[in-house]
Coordinates of C-alpha atoms in Angstrom, one line a residue:
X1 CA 13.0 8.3 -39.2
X2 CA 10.9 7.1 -36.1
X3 CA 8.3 9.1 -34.2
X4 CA 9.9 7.8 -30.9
X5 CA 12.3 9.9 -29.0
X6 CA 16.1 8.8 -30.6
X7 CA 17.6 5.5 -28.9
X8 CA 13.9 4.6 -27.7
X9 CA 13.0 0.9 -27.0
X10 CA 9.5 1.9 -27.2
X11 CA 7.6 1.2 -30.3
X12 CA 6.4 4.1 -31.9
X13 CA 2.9 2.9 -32.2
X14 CA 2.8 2.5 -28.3
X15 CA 4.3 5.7 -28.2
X16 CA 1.7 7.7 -30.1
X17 CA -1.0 6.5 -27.6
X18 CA 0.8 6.7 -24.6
X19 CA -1.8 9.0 -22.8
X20 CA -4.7 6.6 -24.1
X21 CA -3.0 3.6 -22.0
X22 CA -2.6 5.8 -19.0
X23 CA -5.5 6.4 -19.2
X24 CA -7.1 3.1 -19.2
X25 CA -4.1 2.3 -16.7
X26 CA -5.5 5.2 -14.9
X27 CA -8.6 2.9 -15.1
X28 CA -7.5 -0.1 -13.3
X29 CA -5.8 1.7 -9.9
X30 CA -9.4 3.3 -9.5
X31 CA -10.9 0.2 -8.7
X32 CA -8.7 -0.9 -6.2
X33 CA -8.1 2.8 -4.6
X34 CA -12.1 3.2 -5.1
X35 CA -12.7 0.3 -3.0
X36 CA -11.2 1.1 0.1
X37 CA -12.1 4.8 -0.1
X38 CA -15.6 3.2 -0.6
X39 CA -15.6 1.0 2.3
X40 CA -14.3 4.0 4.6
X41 CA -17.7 5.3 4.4
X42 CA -19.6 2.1 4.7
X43 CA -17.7 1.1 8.0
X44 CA -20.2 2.8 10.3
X45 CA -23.2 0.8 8.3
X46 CA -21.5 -3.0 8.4
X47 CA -21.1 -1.9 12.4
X48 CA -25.5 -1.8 12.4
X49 CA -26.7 -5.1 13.8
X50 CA -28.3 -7.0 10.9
X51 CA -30.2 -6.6 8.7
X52 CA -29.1 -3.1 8.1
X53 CA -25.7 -4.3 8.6
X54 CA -23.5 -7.2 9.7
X55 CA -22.6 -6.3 13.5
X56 CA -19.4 -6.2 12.9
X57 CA -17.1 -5.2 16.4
X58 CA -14.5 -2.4 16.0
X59 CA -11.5 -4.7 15.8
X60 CA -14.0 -7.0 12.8
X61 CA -14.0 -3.7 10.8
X62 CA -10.1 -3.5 10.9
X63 CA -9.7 -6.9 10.1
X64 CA -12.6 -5.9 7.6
X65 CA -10.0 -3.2 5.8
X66 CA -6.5 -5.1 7.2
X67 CA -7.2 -8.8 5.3
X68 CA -7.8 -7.1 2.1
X69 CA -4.2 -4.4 3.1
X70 CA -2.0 -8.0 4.5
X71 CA -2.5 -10.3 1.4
X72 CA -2.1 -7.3 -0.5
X73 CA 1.3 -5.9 0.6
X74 CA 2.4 -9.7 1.5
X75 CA 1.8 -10.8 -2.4
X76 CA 2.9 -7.4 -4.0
X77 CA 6.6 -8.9 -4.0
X78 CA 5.8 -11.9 -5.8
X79 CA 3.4 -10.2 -7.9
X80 CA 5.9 -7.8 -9.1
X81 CA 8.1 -10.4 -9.9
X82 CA 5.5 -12.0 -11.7
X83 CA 4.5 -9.1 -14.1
X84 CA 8.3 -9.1 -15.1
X85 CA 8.3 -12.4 -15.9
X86 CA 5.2 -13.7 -17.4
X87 CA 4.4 -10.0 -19.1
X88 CA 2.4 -7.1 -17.2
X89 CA -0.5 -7.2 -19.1
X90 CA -1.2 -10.9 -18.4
X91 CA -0.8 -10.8 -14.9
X92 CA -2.8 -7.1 -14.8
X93 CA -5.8 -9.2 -16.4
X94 CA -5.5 -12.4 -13.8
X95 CA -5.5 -9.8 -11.0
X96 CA -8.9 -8.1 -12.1
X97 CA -10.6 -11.1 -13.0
X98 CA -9.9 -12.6 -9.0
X99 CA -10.4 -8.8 -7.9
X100 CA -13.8 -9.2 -9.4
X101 CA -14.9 -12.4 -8.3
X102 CA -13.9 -11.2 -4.7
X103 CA -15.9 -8.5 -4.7
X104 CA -19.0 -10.1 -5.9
X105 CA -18.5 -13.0 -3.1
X106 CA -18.0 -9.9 -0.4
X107 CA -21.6 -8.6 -1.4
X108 CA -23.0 -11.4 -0.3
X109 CA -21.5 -12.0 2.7
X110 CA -23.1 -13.2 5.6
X111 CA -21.0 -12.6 8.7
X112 CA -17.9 -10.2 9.4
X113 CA -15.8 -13.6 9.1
X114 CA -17.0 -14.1 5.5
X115 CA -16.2 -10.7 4.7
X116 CA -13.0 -10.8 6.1
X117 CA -12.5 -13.8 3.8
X118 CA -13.5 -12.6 1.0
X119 CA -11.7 -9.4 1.8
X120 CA -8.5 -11.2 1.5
X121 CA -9.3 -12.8 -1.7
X122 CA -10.1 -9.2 -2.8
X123 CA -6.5 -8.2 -1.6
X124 CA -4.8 -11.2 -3.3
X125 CA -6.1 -9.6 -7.0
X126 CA -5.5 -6.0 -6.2
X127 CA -1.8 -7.3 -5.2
X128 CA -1.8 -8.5 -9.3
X129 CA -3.1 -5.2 -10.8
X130 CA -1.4 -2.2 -8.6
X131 CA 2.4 -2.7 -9.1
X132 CA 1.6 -3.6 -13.1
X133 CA -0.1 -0.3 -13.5
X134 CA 3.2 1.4 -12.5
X135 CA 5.2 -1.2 -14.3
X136 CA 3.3 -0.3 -17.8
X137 CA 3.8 3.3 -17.3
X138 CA 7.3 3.0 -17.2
X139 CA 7.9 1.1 -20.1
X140 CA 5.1 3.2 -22.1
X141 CA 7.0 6.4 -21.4
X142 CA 10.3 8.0 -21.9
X143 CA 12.1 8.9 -18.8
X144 CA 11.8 12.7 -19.3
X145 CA 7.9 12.2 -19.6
X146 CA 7.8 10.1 -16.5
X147 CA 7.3 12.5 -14.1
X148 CA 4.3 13.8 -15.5
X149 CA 2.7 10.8 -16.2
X150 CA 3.3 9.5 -12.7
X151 CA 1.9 12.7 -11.1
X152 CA -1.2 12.0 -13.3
X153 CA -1.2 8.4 -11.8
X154 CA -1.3 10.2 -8.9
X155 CA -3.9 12.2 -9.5
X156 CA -5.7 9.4 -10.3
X157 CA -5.5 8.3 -6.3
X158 CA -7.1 11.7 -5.7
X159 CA -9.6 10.9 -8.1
X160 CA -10.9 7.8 -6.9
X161 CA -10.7 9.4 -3.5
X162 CA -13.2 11.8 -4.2
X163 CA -15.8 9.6 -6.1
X164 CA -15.2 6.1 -3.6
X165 CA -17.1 7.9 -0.6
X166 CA -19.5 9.7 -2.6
X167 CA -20.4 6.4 -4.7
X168 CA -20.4 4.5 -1.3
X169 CA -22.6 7.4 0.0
X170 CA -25.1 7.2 -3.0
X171 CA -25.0 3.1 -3.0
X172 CA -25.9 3.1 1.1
X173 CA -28.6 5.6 0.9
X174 CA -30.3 3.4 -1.8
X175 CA -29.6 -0.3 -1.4
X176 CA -28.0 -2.8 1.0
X177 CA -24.0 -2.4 2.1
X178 CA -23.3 -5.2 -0.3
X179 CA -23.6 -2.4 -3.0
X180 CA -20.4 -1.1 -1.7
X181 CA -18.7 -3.8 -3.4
X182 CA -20.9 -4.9 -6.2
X183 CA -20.3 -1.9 -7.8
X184 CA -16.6 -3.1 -8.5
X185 CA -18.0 -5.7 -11.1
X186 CA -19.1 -3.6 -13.8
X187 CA -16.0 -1.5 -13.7
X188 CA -13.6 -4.5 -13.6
X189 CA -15.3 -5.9 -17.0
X190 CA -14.6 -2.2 -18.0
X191 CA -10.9 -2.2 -17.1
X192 CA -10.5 -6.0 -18.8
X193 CA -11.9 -5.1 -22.6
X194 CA -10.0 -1.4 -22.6
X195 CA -6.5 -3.6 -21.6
X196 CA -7.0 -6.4 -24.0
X197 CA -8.0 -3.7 -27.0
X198 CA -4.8 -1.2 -25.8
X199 CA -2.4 -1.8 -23.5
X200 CA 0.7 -3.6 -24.7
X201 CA 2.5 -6.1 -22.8
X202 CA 6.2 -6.1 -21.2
X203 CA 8.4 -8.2 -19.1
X204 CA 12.1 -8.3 -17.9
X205 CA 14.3 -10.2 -20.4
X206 CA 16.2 -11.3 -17.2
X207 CA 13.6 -12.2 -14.7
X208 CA 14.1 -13.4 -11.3
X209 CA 12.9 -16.4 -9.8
X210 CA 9.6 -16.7 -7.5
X211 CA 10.6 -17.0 -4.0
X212 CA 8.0 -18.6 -2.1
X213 CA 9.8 -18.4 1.5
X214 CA 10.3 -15.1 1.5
X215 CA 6.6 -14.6 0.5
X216 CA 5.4 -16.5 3.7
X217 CA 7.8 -15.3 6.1
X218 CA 6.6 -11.9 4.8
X219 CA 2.9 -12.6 5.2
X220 CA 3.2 -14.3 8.6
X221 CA 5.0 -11.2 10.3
X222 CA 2.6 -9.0 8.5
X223 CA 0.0 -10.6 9.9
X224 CA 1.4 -11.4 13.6
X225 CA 2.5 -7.6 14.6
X226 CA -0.8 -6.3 13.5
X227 CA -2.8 -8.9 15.1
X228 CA -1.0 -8.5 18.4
X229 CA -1.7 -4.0 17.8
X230 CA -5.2 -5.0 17.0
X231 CA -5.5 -7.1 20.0
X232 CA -3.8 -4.6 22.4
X233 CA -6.2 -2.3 21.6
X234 CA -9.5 -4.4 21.9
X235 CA -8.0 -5.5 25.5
X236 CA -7.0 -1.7 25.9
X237 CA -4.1 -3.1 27.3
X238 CA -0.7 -3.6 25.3
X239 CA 1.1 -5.2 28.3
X240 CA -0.9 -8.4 28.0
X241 CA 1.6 -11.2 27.2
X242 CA -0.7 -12.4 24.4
X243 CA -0.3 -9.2 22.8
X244 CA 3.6 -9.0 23.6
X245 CA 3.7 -12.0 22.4
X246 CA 1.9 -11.8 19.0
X247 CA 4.0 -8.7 18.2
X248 CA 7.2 -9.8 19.1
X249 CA 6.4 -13.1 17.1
X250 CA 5.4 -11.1 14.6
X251 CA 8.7 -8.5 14.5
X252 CA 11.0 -12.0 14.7
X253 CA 9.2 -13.3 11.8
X254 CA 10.2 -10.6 9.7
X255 CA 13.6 -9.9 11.1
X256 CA 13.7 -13.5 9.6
X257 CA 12.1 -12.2 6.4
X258 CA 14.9 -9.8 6.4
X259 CA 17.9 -12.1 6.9
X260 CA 16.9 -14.8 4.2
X261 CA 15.9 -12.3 2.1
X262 CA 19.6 -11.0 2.2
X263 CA 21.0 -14.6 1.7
X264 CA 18.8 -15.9 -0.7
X265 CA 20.1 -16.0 -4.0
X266 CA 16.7 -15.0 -5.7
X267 CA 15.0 -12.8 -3.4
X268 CA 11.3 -11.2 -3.6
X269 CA 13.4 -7.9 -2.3
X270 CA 16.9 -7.3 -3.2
X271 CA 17.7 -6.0 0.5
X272 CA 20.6 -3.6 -1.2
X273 CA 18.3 -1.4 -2.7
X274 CA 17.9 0.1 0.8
X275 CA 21.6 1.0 1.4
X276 CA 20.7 4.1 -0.8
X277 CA 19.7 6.6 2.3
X278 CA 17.4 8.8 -0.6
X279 CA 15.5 5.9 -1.7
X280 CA 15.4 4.5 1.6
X281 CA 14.0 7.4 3.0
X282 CA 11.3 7.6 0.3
X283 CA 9.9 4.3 0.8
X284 CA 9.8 4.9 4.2
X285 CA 7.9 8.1 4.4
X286 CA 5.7 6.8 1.9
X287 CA 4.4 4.6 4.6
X288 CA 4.2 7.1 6.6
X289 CA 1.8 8.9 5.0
X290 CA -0.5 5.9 4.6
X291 CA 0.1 5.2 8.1
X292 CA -1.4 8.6 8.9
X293 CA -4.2 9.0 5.7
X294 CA -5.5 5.5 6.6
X295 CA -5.9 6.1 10.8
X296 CA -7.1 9.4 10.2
X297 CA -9.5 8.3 7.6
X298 CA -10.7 5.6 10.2
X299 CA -12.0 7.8 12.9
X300 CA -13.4 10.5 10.8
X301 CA -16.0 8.3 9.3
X302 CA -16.9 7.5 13.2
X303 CA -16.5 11.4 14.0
X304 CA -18.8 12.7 10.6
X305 CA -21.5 9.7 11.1
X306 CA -22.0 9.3 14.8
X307 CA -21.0 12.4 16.4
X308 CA -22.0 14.7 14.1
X309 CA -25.3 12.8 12.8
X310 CA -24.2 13.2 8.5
X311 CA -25.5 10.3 6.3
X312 CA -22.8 8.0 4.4
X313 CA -23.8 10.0 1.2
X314 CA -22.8 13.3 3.2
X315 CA -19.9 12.2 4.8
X316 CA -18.6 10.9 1.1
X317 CA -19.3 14.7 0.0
X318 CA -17.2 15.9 3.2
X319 CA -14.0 14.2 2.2
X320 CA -14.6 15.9 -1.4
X321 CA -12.0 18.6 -0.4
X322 CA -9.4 15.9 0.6
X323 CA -9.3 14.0 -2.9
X324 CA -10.2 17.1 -4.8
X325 CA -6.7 18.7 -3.6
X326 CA -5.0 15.3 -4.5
X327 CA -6.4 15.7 -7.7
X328 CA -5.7 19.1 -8.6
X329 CA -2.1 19.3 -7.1
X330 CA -0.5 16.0 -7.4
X331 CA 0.1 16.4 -11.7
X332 CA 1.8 19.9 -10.5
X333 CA 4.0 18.9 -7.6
X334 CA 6.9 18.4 -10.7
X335 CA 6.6 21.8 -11.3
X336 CA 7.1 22.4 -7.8
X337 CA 10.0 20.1 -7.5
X338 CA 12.0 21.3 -10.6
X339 CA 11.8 24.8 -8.8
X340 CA 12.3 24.0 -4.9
X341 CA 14.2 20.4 -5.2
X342 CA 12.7 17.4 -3.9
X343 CA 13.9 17.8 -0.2
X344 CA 12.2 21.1 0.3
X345 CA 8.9 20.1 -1.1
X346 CA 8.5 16.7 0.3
X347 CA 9.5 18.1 3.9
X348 CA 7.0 20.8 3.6
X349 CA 4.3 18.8 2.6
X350 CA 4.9 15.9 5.1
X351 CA 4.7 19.0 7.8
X352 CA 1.7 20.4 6.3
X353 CA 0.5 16.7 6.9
X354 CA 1.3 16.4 10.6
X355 CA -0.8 19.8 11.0
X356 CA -3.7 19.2 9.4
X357 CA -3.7 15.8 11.8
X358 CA -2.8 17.8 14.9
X359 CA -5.5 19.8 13.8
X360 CA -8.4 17.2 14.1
X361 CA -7.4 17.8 17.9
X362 CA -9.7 21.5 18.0
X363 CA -12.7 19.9 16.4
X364 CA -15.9 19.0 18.9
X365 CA -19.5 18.0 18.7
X366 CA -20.0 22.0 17.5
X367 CA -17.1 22.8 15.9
X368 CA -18.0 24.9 12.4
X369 CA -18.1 21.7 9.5
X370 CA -15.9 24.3 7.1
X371 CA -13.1 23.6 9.7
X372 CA -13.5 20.1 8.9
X373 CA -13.2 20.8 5.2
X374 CA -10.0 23.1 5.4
X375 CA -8.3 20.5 7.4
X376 CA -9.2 17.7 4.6
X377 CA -8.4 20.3 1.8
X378 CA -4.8 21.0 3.0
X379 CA -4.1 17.4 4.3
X380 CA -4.5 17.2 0.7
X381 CA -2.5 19.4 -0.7
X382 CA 0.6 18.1 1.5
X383 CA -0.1 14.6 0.2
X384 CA -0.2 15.7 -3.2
X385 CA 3.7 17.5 -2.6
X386 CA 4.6 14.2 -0.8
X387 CA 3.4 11.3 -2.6
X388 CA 4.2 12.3 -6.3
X389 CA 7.9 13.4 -6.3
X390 CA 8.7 10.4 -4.0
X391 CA 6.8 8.0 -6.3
X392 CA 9.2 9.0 -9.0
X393 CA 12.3 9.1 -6.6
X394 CA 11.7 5.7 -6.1
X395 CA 10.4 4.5 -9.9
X396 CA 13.4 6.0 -11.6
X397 CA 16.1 4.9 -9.2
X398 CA 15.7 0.9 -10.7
X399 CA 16.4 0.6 -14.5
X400 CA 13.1 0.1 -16.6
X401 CA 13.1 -3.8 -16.7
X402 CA 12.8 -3.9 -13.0
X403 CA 9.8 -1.5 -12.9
X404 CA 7.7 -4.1 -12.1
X405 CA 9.9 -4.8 -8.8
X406 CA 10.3 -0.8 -8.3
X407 CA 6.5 -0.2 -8.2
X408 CA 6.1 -3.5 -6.0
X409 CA 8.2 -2.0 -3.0
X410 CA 6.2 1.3 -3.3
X411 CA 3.4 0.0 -3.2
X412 CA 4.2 -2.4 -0.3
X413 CA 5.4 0.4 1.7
X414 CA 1.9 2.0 1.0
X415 CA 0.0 -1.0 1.9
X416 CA 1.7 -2.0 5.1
X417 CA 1.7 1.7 6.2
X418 CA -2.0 1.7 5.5
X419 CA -2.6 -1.1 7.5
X420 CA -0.4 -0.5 10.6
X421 CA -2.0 3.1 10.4
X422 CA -5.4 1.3 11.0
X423 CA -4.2 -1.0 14.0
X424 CA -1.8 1.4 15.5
X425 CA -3.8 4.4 15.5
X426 CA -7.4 2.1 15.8
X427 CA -6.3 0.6 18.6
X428 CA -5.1 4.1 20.4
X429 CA -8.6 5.0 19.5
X430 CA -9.9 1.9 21.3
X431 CA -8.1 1.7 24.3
X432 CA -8.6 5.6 25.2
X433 CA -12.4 5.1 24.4
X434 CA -12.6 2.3 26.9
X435 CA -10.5 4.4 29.3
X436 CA -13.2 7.2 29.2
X437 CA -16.8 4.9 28.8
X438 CA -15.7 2.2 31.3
X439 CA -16.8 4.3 34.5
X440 CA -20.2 5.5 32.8
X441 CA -20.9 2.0 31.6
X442 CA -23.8 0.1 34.1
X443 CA -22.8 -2.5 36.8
X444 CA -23.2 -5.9 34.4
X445 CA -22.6 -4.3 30.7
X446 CA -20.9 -6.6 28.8
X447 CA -16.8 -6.0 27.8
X448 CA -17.6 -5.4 24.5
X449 CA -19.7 -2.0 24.8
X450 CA -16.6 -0.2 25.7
X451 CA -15.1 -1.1 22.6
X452 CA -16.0 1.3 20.3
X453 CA -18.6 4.4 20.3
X454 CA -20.8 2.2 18.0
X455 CA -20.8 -0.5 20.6
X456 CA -21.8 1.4 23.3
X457 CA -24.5 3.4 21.5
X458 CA -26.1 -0.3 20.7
X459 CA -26.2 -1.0 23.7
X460 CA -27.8 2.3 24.7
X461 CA -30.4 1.4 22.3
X462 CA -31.0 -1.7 23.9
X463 CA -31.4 0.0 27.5
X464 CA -34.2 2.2 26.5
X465 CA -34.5 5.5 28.4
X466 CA -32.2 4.1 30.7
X467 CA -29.7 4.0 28.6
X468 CA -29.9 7.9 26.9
X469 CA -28.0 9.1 29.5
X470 CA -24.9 6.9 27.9
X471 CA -25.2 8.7 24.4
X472 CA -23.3 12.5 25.8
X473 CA -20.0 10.4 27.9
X474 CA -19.7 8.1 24.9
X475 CA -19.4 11.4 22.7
X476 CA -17.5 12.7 25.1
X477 CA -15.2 9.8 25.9
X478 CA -15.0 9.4 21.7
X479 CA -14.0 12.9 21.0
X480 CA -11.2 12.7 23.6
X481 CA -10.1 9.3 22.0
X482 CA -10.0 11.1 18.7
X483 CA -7.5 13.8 20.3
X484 CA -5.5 11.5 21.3
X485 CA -5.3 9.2 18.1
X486 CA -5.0 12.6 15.5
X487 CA -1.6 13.6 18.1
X488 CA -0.3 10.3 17.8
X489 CA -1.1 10.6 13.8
X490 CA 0.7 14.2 14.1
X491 CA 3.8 12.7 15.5
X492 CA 4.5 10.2 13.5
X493 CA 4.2 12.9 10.4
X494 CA 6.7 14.6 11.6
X495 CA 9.4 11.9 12.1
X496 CA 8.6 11.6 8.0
X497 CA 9.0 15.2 7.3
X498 CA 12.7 15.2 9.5
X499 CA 13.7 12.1 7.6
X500 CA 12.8 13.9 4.4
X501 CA 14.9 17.3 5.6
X502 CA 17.6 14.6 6.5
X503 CA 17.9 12.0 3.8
X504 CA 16.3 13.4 0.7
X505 CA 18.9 16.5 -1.2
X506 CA 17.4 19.3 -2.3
X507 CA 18.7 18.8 -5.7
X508 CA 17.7 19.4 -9.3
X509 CA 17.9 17.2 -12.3
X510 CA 21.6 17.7 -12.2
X511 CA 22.4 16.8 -9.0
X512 CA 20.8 13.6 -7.2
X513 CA 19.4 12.5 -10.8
X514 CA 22.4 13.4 -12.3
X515 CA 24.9 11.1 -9.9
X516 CA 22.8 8.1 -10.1
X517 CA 22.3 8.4 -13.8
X518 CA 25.2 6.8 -15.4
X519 CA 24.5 3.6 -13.3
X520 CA 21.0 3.4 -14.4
X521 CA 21.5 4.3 -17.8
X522 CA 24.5 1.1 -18.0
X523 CA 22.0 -1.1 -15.8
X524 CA 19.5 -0.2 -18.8
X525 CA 21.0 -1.3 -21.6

């Protein structure tokens, strides 16, 4: 007799504290979710001119957030590939340990380029500890119990959603911006005793080799397409054959990417996987959503802080009704799935997603701050219905030896769709702000104040009373940027939400499941 479930390959002492791992798995995605959610309220402050903060120029700050998002979706290939070799666990630890160095070195930065830098090494750890979070669960659970322990996991996104901006609000309100990522260190040494005391290791008896080409082609591209977005929108002006340039470079890099990557005979990313139009259509739209949560999350910060006047602490409690939905609804969305099917569900939520954006479109300088919060409450909720029942779409359609490579592309999806949701919709942001500012600015102001609102309220500040009569257009010109940048957002929902109604069946257990079970179940043993 065994305590596992019959023809189980997990042992039944890791069975029997299952949840305990999850948790402390639970443990190790809040630090890297928690620091981004963090820095999204700390932007504005790093903005300040020193010594309150570093200066930093609009397209600084996304290079701020995108170095830490481009190492981290480039590596998550090769890190995945990595956990399945050399065992989870042991490449879970390596990844905190450099996660934690990297925040400590970003506290003490002294210049937006050292924080950029130390950004990336940030991003190169985080790469290391997402994709084996996912990897672990899957090989600590049965597949029936997978579900619900990935919509926990989920929950878990929600969770460090709600405290990052609070804890960043708190931190900001009572020591330097450095704070921001200091705090990581404790909770990393945290995260490394609970793993070593409880978390078993795994790998993939049949592991594939590292492929170092595709890992470079991968990173250059990243990096070339959203330099050149960045760029056009710091020039307001995506017809500048720099910026051409840079993002055609950067799309020819990875159509590269692509091609070896289907040639090689050890790829980061077996290229197949994507002939399968359901799971193709969930890695997809789960960029999507990043693409939209990460823009929108971008220019609220600006809208809450400098707009509206609210302290980091209060804009942290603001975004409380986002994460708090996240939290509440994404262990449920199963529930809703085994009743609706995954198509209806996911489609729904992606639309309720593209609403809530085109929403942000009503708010003003007056608008009623509950608004604000029932916008971030059911933005929420959609993600919630979107993000879990895709995340297991995607984990169950590779057998369990491969979950390392399975939570790698998810996650990569995520990451990239994060950070093109930052340049794309920052730079739409950017160049209709300068569109709007540029014919209030004085004869003589320097390129640079029609950047960003922040920009040209420092150099308001610097004009005196002269320059208080730039502090209403720059509102003004910022609000109507925002429009602009939450329709674009909107849009770009609701391509995900057709490609769900399109490619993803509305079928139970028995049907989609059912079909591709037989393969998996062979490929698993």
């Amino acid at each position: 007799m065994t305590t596992a479930v019959p023809d189980s390959r997990i042992p039944a002492a890791v069975h029997r504290r299952r949840w305990v791992i999850l948790g402390v798995l639970m443990l190790s995605l809040l630090i890297v979710v928690l620091d981004n959610s963090i820095l999204n309220v700390a932007i504005k402050t790093i903005s300040t001119p020193e010594p309150t903060g570093l200066g930093a120029t609009q397209s600084e700050l996304e290079w701020a957030i995108n170095a830490y998002t481009l190492v981290f979706a480039g590596l998550l290939f090769s890190a995945g590939l990595l956990g399945d070799r050399l065992g989870r666990k042991r490449v879970l630890l390596g990844g905190l340990v450099v996660f934690g160095i990297g925040s400590a070195l970003a506290a003490m930065s002294g210049s937006p380029a050292e924080l950029i830098v130390f950004r990336a090494v940030m991003g190169f750890g985080a790469a290391f500890v997402m994709p084996a979070t996912l990897a672990v669960l899957m090989n600590v659970f049965e597949r029936d119990e997978q579900p619900k322990a990935i919509g926990i996991w989920a929950g878990g996104v929600g969770l460090a959603i709600a405290i990052g901006p609070i804890t960043g609000g708190v931190l900001l309100d009572h020591f330097w911006w450095g704070s921001v990522f200091l705090i990581n260190v404790p909770i990393v040494l945290l995260a490394l005793g609970l793993m070593i005391w409880l978390v078993p290791d795994s790998r993939d008896p049949n592991p594939g080799r590292i492929d170092p080409v595709g890992v470079l082609l991968s990173v250059v591209g990243l990096v070339l397409l959203v330099y050149g977005i960045i760029r056009g929108g710091q020039l307001a002006d995506f017809t500048d054959l720099t910026v051409l340039g840079t993002i055609a470079a950067g799309l020819a890099v990875l159509a590269a990417f692509v091609v070896f990557e289907k040639r090689s005979d050890h790829p980061s990313i077996d290229i197949t996987f994507f002939r399968n139009k359901v799971f193709s259509a969930a890695i997809g739209v789960i960029g999507l959503v990043f693409f939209a949560l990460m823009g929108v999350t971008f220019f609220s910060v600006f809208y809450t802080q400098t707009v509206r006047g609210y302290s980091p602490l209060q804009t942290g409690l603001l975004m409380l009704p986002l994460a708090v939905a996240q939290l509440v609804f994404a262990p449920r969305a199963r529930l809703v799935v085994d009743r609706f099917g995954n198509s209806a569900v996911c489609t729904a939520g992606m639309t309720l997603i593209a609403g809530m954006l085109a929403a942000f479109a009503v708010l003003d300088a007056d608008t009623p701050i509950w608004i604000l919060e029932v916008i971030f409450f059911f933005m929420g909720m959609g993600m919630a219905h979107v993000m879990t029942p895709l995340s297991v779409v995607i984990m169950q359609a590779l057998p369990r030896e491969k979950a390392g490579s399975a939570s790698a592309l998810s996650n990569t999806f995520r990451q990239v769709g994060g950070a093109l949701g930052i340049a794309v919709l920052g730079s739409v942001l950017s160049a209709a702000y300068r569109n709007d500012i540029e014919g209030e600015l004085p004869a003589g102001a320097p390129h640079a104040a029609a950047e960003s609102i922040e920009a040209t309220l420092g150099l308001a500040a610097r004009l005196g009373a002269r320059g208080e009569a730039l502090v209403g257009p720059a509102h003004d010109a910022f609000l109507h940027a925002m429009h602009v940048t939450a329709l674009c957002g909107a849009g770009v929902a609701l391509i995900g939400a057709v490609a769900m109604a399109v490619f993803l069946p509305g079928r139970t257990k028995g049907g989609q499941e059912g079909k591709d079970e037989p393969e998996l179940v062979a490929a698993d043993q």
